[in-house]
Coordinates of C-alpha atoms in Angstrom, one line a residue:
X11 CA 121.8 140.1 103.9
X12 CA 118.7 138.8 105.4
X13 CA 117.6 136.7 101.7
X14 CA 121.0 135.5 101.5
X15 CA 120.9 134.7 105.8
X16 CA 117.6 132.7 104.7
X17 CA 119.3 130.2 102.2
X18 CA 122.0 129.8 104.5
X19 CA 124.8 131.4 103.1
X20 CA 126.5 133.2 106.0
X21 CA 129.9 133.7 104.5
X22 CA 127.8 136.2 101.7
X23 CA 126.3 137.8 104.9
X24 CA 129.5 138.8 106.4
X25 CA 131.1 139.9 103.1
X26 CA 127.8 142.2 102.5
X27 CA 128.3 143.6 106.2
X28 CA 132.2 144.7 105.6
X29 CA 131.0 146.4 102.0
X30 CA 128.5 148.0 103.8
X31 CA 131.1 149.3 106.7
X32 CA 133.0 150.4 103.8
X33 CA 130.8 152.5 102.4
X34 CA 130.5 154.1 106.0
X35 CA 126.5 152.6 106.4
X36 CA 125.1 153.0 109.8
X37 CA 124.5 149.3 111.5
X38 CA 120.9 149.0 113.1
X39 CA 119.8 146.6 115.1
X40 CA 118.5 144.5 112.6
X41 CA 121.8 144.3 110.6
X42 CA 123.9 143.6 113.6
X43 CA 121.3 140.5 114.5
X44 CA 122.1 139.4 111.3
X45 CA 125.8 139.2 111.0
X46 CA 126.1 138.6 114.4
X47 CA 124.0 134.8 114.2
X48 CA 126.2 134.5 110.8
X49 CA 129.1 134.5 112.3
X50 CA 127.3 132.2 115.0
X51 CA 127.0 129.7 112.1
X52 CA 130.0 130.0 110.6
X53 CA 132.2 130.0 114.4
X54 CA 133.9 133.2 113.5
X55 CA 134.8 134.6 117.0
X56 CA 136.7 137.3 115.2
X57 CA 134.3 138.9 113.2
X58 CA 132.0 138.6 115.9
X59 CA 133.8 140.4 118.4
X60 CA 134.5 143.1 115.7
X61 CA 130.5 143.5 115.3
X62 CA 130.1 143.6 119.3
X63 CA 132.3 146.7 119.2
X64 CA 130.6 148.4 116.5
X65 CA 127.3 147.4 118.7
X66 CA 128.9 149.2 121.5
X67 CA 130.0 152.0 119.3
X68 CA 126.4 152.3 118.1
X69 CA 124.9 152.3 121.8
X70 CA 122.8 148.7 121.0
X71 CA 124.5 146.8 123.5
X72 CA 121.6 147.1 125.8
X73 CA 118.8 145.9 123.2
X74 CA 117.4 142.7 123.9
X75 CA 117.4 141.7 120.3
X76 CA 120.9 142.5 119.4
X77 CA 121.9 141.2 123.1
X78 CA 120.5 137.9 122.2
X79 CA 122.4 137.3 119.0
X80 CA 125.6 138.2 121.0
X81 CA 125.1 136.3 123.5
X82 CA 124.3 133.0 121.2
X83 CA 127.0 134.4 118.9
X84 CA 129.6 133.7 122.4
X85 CA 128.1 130.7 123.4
X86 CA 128.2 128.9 120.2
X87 CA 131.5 130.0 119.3
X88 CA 132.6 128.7 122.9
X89 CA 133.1 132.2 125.2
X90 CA 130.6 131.2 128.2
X91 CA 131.8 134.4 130.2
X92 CA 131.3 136.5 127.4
X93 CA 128.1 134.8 126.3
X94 CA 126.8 135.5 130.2
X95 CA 127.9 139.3 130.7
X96 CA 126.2 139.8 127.4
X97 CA 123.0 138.3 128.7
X98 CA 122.8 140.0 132.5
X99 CA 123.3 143.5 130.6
X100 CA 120.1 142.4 128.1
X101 CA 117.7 145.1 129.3
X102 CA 114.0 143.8 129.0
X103 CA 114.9 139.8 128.6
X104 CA 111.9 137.8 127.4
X105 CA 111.1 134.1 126.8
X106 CA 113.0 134.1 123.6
X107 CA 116.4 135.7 125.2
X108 CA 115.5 132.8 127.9
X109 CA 115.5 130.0 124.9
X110 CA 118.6 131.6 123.6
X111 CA 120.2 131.5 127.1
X112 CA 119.0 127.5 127.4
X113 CA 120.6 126.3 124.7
X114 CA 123.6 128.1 124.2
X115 CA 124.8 126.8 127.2
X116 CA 123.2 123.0 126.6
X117 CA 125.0 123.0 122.8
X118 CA 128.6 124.0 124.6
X119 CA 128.7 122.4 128.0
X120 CA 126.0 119.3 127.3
X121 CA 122.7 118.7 128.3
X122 CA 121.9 118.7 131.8
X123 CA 125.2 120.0 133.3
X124 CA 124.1 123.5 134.4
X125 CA 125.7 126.8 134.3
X126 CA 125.9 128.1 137.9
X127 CA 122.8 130.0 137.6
X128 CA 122.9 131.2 134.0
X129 CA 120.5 128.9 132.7
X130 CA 116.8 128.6 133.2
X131 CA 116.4 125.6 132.9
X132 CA 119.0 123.2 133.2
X133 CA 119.5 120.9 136.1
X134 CA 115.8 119.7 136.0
X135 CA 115.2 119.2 132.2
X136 CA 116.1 115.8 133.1
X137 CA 113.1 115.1 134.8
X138 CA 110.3 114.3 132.3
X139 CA 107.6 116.1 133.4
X140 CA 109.5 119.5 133.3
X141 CA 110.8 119.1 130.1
X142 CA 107.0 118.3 129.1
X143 CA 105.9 121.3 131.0
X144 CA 108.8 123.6 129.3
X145 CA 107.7 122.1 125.9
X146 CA 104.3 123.3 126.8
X147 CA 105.2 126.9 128.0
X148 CA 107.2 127.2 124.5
X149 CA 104.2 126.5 122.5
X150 CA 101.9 129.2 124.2
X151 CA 104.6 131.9 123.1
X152 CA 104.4 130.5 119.9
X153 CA 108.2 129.3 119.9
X154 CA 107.5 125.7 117.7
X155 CA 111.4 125.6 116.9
X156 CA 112.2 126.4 120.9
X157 CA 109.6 123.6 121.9
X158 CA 111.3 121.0 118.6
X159 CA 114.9 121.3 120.4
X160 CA 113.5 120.7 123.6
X161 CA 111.9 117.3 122.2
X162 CA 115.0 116.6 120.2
X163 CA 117.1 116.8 123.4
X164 CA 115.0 115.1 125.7
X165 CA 116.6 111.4 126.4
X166 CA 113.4 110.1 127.9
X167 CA 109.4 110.7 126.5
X168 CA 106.2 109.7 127.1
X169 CA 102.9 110.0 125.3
X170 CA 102.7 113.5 127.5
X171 CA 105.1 114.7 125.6
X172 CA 104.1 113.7 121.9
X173 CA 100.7 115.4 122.7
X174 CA 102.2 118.3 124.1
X175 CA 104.5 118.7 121.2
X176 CA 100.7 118.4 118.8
X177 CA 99.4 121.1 121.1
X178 CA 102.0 123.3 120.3
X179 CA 101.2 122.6 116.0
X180 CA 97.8 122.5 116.5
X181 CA 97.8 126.3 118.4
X182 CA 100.8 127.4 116.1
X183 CA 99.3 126.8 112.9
X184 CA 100.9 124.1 111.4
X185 CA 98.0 122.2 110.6
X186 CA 100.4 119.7 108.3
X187 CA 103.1 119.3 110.5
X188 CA 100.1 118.2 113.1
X189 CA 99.2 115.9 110.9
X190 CA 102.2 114.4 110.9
X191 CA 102.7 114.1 114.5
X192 CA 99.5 112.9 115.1
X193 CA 100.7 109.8 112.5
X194 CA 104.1 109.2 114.6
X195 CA 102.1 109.3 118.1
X196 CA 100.0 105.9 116.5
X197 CA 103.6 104.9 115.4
X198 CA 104.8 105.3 119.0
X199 CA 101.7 103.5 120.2
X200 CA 101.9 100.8 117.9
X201 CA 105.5 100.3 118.9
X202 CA 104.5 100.5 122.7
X203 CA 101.7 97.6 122.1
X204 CA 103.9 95.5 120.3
X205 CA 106.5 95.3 123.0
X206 CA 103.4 94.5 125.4
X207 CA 103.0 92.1 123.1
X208 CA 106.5 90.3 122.8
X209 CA 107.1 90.4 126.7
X210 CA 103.6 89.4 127.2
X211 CA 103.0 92.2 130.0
X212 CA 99.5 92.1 130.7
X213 CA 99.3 95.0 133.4
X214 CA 101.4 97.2 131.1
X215 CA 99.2 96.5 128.1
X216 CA 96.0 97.0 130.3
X217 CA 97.6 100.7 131.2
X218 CA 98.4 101.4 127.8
X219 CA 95.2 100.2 126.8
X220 CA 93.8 102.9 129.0
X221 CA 95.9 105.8 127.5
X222 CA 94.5 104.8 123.9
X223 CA 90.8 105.4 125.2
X224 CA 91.8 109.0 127.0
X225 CA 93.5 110.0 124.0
X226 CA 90.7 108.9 122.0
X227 CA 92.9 106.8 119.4
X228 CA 90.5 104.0 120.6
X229 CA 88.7 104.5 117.1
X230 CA 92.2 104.4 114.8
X231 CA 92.1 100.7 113.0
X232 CA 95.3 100.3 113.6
X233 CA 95.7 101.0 117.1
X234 CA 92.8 98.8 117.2
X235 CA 94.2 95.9 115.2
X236 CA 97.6 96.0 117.7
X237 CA 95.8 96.2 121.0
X238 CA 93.6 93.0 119.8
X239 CA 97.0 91.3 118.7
X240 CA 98.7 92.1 122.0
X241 CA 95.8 90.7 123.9
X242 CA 96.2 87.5 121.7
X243 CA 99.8 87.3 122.6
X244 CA 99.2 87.6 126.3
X245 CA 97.0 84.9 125.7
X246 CA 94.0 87.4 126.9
X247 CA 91.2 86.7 124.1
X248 CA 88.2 87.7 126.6
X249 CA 89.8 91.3 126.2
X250 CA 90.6 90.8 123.0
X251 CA 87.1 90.2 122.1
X252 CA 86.0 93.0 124.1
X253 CA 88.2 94.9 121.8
X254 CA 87.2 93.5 118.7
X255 CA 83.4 94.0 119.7
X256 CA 83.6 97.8 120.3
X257 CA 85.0 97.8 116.5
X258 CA 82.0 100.4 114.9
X259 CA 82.9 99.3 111.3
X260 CA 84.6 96.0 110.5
X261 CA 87.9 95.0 108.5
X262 CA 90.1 93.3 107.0
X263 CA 93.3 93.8 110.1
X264 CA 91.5 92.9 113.5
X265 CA 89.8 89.9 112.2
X266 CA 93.1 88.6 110.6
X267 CA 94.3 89.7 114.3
X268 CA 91.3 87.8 116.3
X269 CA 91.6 84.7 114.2
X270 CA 94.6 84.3 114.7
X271 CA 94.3 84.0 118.9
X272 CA 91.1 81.2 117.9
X273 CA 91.4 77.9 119.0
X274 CA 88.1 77.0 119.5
X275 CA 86.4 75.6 116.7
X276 CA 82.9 76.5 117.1
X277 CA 84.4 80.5 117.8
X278 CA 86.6 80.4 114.6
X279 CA 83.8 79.2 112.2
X280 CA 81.3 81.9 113.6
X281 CA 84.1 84.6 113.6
X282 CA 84.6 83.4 110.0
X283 CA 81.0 83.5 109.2
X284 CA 80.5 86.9 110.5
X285 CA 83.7 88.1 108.1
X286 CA 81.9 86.5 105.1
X287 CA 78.3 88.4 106.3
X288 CA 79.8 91.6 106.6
X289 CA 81.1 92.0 103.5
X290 CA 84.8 91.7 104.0
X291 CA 86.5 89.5 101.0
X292 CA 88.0 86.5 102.6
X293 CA 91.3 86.4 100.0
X294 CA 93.4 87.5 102.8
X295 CA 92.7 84.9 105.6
X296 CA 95.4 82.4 104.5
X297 CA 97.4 83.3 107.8
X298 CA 94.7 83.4 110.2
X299 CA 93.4 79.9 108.9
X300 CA 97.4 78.7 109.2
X301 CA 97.4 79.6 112.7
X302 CA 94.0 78.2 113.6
X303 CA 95.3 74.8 111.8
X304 CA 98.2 74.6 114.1
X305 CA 96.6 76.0 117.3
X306 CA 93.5 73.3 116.8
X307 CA 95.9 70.8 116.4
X308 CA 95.4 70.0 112.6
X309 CA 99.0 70.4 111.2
X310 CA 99.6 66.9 112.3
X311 CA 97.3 65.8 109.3
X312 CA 100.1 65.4 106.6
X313 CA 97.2 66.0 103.6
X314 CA 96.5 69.5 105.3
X315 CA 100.1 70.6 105.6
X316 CA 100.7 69.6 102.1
X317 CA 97.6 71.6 101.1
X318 CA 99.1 74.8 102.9
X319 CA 102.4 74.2 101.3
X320 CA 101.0 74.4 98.0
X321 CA 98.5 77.1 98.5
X322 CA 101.1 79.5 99.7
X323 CA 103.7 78.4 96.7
X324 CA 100.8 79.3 94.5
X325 CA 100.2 82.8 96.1
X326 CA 103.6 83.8 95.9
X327 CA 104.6 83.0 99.4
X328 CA 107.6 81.0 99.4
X329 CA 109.0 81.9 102.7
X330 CA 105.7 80.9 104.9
X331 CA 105.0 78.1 102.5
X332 CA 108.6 76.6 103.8
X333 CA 108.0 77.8 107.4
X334 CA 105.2 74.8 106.8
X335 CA 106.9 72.7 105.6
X336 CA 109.6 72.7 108.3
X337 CA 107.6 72.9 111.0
X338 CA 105.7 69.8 109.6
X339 CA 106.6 66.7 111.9
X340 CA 105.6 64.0 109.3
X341 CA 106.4 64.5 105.7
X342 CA 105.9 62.2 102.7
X343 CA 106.8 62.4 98.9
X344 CA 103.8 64.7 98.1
X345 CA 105.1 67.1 100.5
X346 CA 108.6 67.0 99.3
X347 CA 107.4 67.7 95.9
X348 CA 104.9 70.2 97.1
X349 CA 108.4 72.5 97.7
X350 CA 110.1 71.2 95.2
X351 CA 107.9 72.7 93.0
X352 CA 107.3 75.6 95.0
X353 CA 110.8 76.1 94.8
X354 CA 110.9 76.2 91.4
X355 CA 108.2 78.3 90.1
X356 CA 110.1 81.4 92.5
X357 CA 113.2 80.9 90.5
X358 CA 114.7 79.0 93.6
X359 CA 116.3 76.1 91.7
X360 CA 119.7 75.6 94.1
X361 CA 117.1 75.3 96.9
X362 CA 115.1 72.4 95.3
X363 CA 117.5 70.9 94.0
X364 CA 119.3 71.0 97.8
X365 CA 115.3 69.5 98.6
X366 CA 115.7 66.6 96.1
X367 CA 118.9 65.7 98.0
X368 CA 117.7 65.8 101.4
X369 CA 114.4 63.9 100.1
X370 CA 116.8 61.3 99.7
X371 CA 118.9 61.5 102.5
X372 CA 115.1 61.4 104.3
X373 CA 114.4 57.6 103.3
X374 CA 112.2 58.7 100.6
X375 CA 112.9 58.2 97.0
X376 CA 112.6 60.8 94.3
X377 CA 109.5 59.9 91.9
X378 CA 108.4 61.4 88.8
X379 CA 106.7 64.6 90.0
X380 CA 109.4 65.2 92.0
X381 CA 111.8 64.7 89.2
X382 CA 110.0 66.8 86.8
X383 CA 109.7 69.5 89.4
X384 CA 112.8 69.1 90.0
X385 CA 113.8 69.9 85.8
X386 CA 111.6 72.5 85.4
X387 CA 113.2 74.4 88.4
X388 CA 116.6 74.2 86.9
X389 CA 115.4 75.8 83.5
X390 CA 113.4 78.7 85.4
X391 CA 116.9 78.9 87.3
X392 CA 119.2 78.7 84.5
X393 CA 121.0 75.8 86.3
X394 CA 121.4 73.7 82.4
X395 CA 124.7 71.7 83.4
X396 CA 122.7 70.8 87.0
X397 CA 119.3 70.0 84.5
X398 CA 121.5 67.8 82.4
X399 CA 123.5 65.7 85.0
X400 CA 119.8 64.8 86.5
X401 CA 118.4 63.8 83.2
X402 CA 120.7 61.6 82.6
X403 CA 121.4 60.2 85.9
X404 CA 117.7 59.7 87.0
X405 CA 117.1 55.9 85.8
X406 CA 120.7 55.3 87.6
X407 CA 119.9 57.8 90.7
X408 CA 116.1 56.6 90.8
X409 CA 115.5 53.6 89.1
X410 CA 112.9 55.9 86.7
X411 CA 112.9 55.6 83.0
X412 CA 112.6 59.0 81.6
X413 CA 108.9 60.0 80.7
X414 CA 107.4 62.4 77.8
X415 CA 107.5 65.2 80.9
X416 CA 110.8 64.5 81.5
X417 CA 111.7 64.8 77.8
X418 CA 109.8 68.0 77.0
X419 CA 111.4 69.5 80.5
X420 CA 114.9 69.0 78.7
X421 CA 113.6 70.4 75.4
X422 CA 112.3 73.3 76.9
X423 CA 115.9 73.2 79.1
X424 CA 117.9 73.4 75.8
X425 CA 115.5 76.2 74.4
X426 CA 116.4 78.3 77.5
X427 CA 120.1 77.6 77.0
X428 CA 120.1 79.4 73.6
X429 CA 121.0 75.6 72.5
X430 CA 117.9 75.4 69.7
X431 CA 119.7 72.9 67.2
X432 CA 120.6 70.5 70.1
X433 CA 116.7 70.9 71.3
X434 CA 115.7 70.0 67.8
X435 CA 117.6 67.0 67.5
X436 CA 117.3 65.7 71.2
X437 CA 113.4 65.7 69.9
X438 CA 113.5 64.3 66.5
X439 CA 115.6 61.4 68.4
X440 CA 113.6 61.0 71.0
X441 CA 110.8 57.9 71.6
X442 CA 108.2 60.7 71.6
X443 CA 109.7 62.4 68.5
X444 CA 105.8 61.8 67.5
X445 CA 104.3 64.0 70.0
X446 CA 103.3 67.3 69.2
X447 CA 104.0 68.2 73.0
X448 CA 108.1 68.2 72.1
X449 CA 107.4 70.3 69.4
X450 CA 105.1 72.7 70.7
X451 CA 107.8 73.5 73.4
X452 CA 110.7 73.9 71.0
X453 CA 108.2 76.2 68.3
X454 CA 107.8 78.2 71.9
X455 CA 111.3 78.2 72.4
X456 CA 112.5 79.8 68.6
X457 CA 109.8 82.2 68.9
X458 CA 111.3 83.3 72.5
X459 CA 114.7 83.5 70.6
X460 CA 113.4 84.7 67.4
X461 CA 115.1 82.2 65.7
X462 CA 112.8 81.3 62.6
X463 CA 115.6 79.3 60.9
X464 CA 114.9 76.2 63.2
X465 CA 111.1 77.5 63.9
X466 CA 110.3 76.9 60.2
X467 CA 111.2 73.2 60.9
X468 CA 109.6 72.6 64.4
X469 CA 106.5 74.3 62.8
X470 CA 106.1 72.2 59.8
X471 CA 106.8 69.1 62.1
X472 CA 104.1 70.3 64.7
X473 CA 101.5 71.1 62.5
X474 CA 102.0 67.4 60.5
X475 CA 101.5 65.9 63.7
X476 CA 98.7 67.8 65.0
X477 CA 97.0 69.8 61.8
X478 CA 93.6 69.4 64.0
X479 CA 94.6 71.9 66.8
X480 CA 94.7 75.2 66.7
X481 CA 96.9 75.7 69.2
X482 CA 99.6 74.7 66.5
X483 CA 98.5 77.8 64.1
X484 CA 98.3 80.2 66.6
X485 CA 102.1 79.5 67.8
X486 CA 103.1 79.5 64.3
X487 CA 101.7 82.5 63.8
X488 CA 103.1 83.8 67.1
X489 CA 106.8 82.5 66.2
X490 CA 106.9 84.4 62.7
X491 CA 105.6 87.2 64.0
X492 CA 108.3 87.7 66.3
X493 CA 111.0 87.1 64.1
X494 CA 109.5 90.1 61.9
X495 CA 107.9 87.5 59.6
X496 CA 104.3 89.2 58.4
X497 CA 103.6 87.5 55.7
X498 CA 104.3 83.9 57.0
X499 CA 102.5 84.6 60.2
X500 CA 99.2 85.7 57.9
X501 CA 99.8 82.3 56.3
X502 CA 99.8 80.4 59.4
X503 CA 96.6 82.0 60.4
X504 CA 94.6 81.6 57.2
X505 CA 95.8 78.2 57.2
X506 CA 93.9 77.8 60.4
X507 CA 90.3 79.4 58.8
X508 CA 90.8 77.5 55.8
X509 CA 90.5 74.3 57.9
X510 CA 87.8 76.0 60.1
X511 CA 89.6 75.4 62.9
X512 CA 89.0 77.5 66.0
X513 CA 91.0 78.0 69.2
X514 CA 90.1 76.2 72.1
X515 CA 88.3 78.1 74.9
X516 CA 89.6 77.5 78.5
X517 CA 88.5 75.1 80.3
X518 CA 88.7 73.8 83.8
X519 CA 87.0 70.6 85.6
X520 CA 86.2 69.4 89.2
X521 CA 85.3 65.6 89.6
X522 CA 82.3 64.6 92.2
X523 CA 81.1 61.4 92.6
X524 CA 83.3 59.8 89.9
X525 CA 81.6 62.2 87.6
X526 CA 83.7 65.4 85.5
X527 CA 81.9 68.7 85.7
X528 CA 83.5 71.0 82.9
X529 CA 83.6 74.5 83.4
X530 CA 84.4 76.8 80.2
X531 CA 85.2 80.6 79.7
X532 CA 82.1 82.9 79.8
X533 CA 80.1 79.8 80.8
X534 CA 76.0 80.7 80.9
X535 CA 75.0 77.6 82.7
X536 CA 72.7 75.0 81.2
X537 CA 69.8 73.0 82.2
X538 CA 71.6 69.9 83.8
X539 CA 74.0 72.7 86.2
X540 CA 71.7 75.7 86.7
X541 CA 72.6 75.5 90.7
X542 CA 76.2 76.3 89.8
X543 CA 75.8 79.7 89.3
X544 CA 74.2 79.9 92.7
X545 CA 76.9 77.7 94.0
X546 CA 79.5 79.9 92.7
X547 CA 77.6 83.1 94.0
X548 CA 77.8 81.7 97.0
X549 CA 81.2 81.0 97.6

C-alpha cells in the first residue's frame, strides 16, 4: 500500500486495504494512515467513514497519527464537524496535527475565513509578517512542504518571506532546492528594480537599494547591472556611478548599463577607455554608443544615422536598425536605401518594397542602389511576379535605364524561381550578354538546382568569356559536382592547373588620402605598412 500510496495510485491503495480485510488482517496504525489520506485523495467519504469505524473498533481513535489522517480525511472530503471532533479527541497534538488542522480548514472554507476556534492560524495569516513568522516556525520543525503551502497561499510577500522560505532549505537540507530559491529571490529583485526603474521612484529604489546590501546580493552582477540601470532611469547617474565604482571585477552588463545614462562627452570617452583597458571586448557596445548618439545630440547628423542603420542591418538587428531609422528626423536617399537593403538581406522583401513606395511618396526618387536593393530583396523573399513588375517598370517608374546590376539581379531572380531556361536566354539577350557577371550568376543558379543540362551551357559560355579567372573553374567544378558529375568536375579543375591558374585570395581595401591600401588573407605585412600590424593590434 505505501509503494503504490507513493506513485499516487490511491484507488490500488483502497482495493489492497478491502483484500486485506478479507483475509481478516489486523489494521495498525500505519495501514489506517494510509487508506485513510487515500481516500482523502480520491474524496471517498464512504470508504473513509468505513475505516474510521474499524479505527474505533481497533481502539486507534485516540492516536495522534491516525487522528490526523481522519481529520484531513473529513476536512478534504467536506465534513468540518466531523473533521473537528476528530481533532479535539487527538490525544498528544503536535505541530504536524496543527498543519493538518490549518489547512484542512483553509482548502474547504478559503483562506483567511476562520473556523470559530478550530484553526491555529487563520484570521491573522493575512497579515504578512505572521505568515512570515509561521513560515519560519515550520522550517525549525523541519515541515518544508507545511512552510511551501504557506508561501503558495500567501497573497502578499516581501523579500522576508523569500529568505525565510531559503532558511527553511538551507536548515532542511535541500541544498538544490536552495539553490534555486536563492536564483528566484535575484529574479524578484530584478523585477523590484525594474519597476523602480519604469515609475522612476527614487526613494523606493534608494530602500531597495539598501535591502540588496543587507542581504548581501550587493556583489551578484546582475543585481548590480539593474540597480545601475534604475539609477540611470531616475536620471540619478552620481549613484549610479557610486554603484558602478564599488563593481570588484568589471563586465560586459553594467558598463553597457552606465553608458547608456552618459551624456557627457568627456565621461563617455573615459568610461569607454577604461572598458577597452580592462580587457572587456567592445563588440557589444553598439547600444550603449546608440544611446549616447542620441542623448549627446548627434542623431540629428543624417551621415551618423545612416551609419547606425547599416551597422545594425549588418549585425542582424533589423528591429533597432528601423527603430533608427524612424526616429531619424531628416532622411535622404542613402538612408532609404540603407533599410531597403537592410530589409532585404533578413528576408523582409514586402517591407522594402512597402519602403521603396513610401521613399516616393517622401519627395525622394528611387535611384539605382535603391532599385537593386530593392531586386535583390524580392529574390531573397521569393516575391518573382513583384521582382518582375519592377524591372520592367523602373525606366517608366524612375526614369533609370536598367544597369548590368539590375540585369544580373533578374538572372539570379529567375534562377531562384526554378525558371533556368528563361534565365539563360534573358542573359544571352541581354546588352551585357558579354559579361561573365550574368553567367557566373546563372552557373550559381544550375548548380543550386542541380540542373547540369543548362549548367553545361552557362559554363562553356563563362569560361570563353573569362578563361583567365579561376573563379570560373572553381564554379564549374562546383556545379558538376553537385549534379553527381565526378568526372566533369575533375576536368574543370585540371583545366584550371593546366592553365596555371590559381584562385584568388581575399582581399579587402581602405582608401586614405586618395591612396588604396590592400589588405589580403594571411597578410605578414611588408616594409612600406609594417605599422599596420600595430595599428590593427591596437584596435
Amino acid at each position: 500500500m505505501n509503494g503504490y500510496s507513493l506513485i499516487g495510485d490511491n484507488g490500488t491503495v483502497c482495493r489492497i486495504a478491502f483484500e486485506m480485510h478479507g483475509f481478516e488482517e489486523v489494521f495498525n496504525e500505519h495501514a489506517c494512515s494510509l487508506v485513510l489520506r487515500a481516500c482523502a485523495s480520491l474524496g471517498d467519504r464512504v470508504r473513509g467513514e468505513q475505516i474510521h469505524s474499524m479505527v474505533i473498533k481497533n481502539g486507534l481513535d485516540a492516536d495522534a497519527f491516525v487522528g490526523t489522517s481522519l481529520f484531513s480525511m473529513y476536512s478534504r472530503t467536506g465534513l468540518l464537524d466531523e473533521a473537528e471532533k476528530t481533532f479535539e479527541s487527538i490525544v498528544g497534538i503536535d505541530v504536524r496535527c496543527l498543519n493538518s488542522n490549518d489547512f484542512g480548514v483553509w482548502e474547504s472554507r478559503g483562506w483567511g475565513e476562520g473556523d470559530s476556534g478550530v484553526s491555529r492560524f487563520h484570521g491573522c495569516l493575512h497579515e504578512i509578517s505572521v505568515a512570515n513568522a509561521v513560515v519560519t516556525m515550520y522550517g525549525k520543525h523541519g515541515l518544508v512542504e507545511e512552510a511551501e503551502r504557506v508561501f503558495q497561499g500567501m497573497e502578499e510577500r516581501n523579500l522576508v518571506t523569500w529568505t525565510a522560505m531559503l532558511s527553511v532549505y538551507l536548515k532542511t537540507g535541500f541544498p538544490l532546492k536552495a539553490i534555486d530559491w536563492f536564483a528566484r529571490m535575484i529574479v524578484v529583485l530584478l523585477t523590484v528594480l525594474d519597476a523602480c526603474a519604469e515609475c522612476k521612484n527614487f526613494e523606493s529604489l534608494v530602500q531597495v537599494h539598501g535591502l540588496v546590501i543587507k542581504l548581501s546580493y550587493i556583489l551578484d552582477d546582475f543585481v548590480c547591472t539593474a540597480l545601475i540601470d534604475a539609477y540611470v532611469q531616475c536620471e540619478n547617474l552620481g549613484a549610479a556611478r557610486l554603484v558602478f565604482d564599488g563593481l570588484a571585477t568589471l563586465n560586459i552588463a553594467p558598463f553597457n548599463a552606465i553608458l547608456a545614462g552618459e551624456a557627457d562627452e568627456d565621461d563617455f570617452m573615459h568610461l569607454f577607455n577604461r572598458v577597452r583597458l580592462s580587457g572587456v571586448q567592445p563588440d557589444w557596445l553598439g547600444g550603449s554608443l546608440h544611446c549616447y548618439i542620441f542623448k549627446s545630440g548627434f542623431c540629428e547628423h543624417i551621415d551618423v544615422g545612416n551609419a547606425l542603420i547599416t551597422m545594425y542591418a549588418k549585425c542582424g538587428s533589423i528591429e533597432q536598425a528601423r527603430q533608427i531609422f524612424i526616429g531619424m528626423e531628416r532622411r535622404d536617399s542613402v538612408t532609404y536605401n540603407a533599410m531597403i537593403s537592410g530589409y532585404g538581406v533578413h528576408g523582409r522583401g514586402k517591407d522594402a518594397l512597402t519602403l521603396l513606395q513610401r521613399m516616393e511618396t517622401d519627395g525622394l526618387r528611387p535611384d539605382e542602389v535603391s532599385l537593386v536593393a530593392a531586386l535583390q530583396a524580392c529574390a531573397y523573399s521569393g516575391l518573382f511576379e513583384d521582382g518582375f513588375h519592377l524591372f520592367s517598370d523602373m525606366k517608366k517608374r524612375c526614369l533609370i535605364e536598367p544597369g548590368i546590376e539590375h540585369e544580373n539581379c533578374m538572372v539570379d531572380l529567375l534562377c531562384r524561381s526554378g525558371r533556368l531556361m528563361e534565365a539563360m536566354d534573358f542573359a544571352a539577350e541581354s546588352r551585357f550578354r558579354d559579361s561573365s557577371l550574368l553567367w557566373r550568376t546563372l552557373v550559381n543558379g544550375c548548380r543550386l538546382r542541380r540542373n547540369t543540362k543548362i549548367g553545361r551551357i552557362a559554363s562553356e559560355r563563362l569560361i570563353s568569356l573569362a578563361p583567365g579567372k579561376a573563379a570560373s573553374y572553381i564554379l564549374t567544378s562546383n556545379m558538376y559536382s553537385m549534379g553527381g558529375m565526378s568526372k566533369e568536375a575533375a576536368k574543370a579543375r585540371m583545366m584550371m592547373t593546366d592553365r596555371e591558374l590559381k584562385k584568388e585570395t581575399g582581399c579587402s581595401w581602405i582608401e586614405i588620402d586618395n591612396h588604396i591600401h590592400h589588405f589580403v588573407a594571411r597578410w605578414d605585412g611588408n616594409s612600406e605598412s609594417e605599422e599596420f600590424p600595430v595599428k590593427l593590434e591596437e584596435l
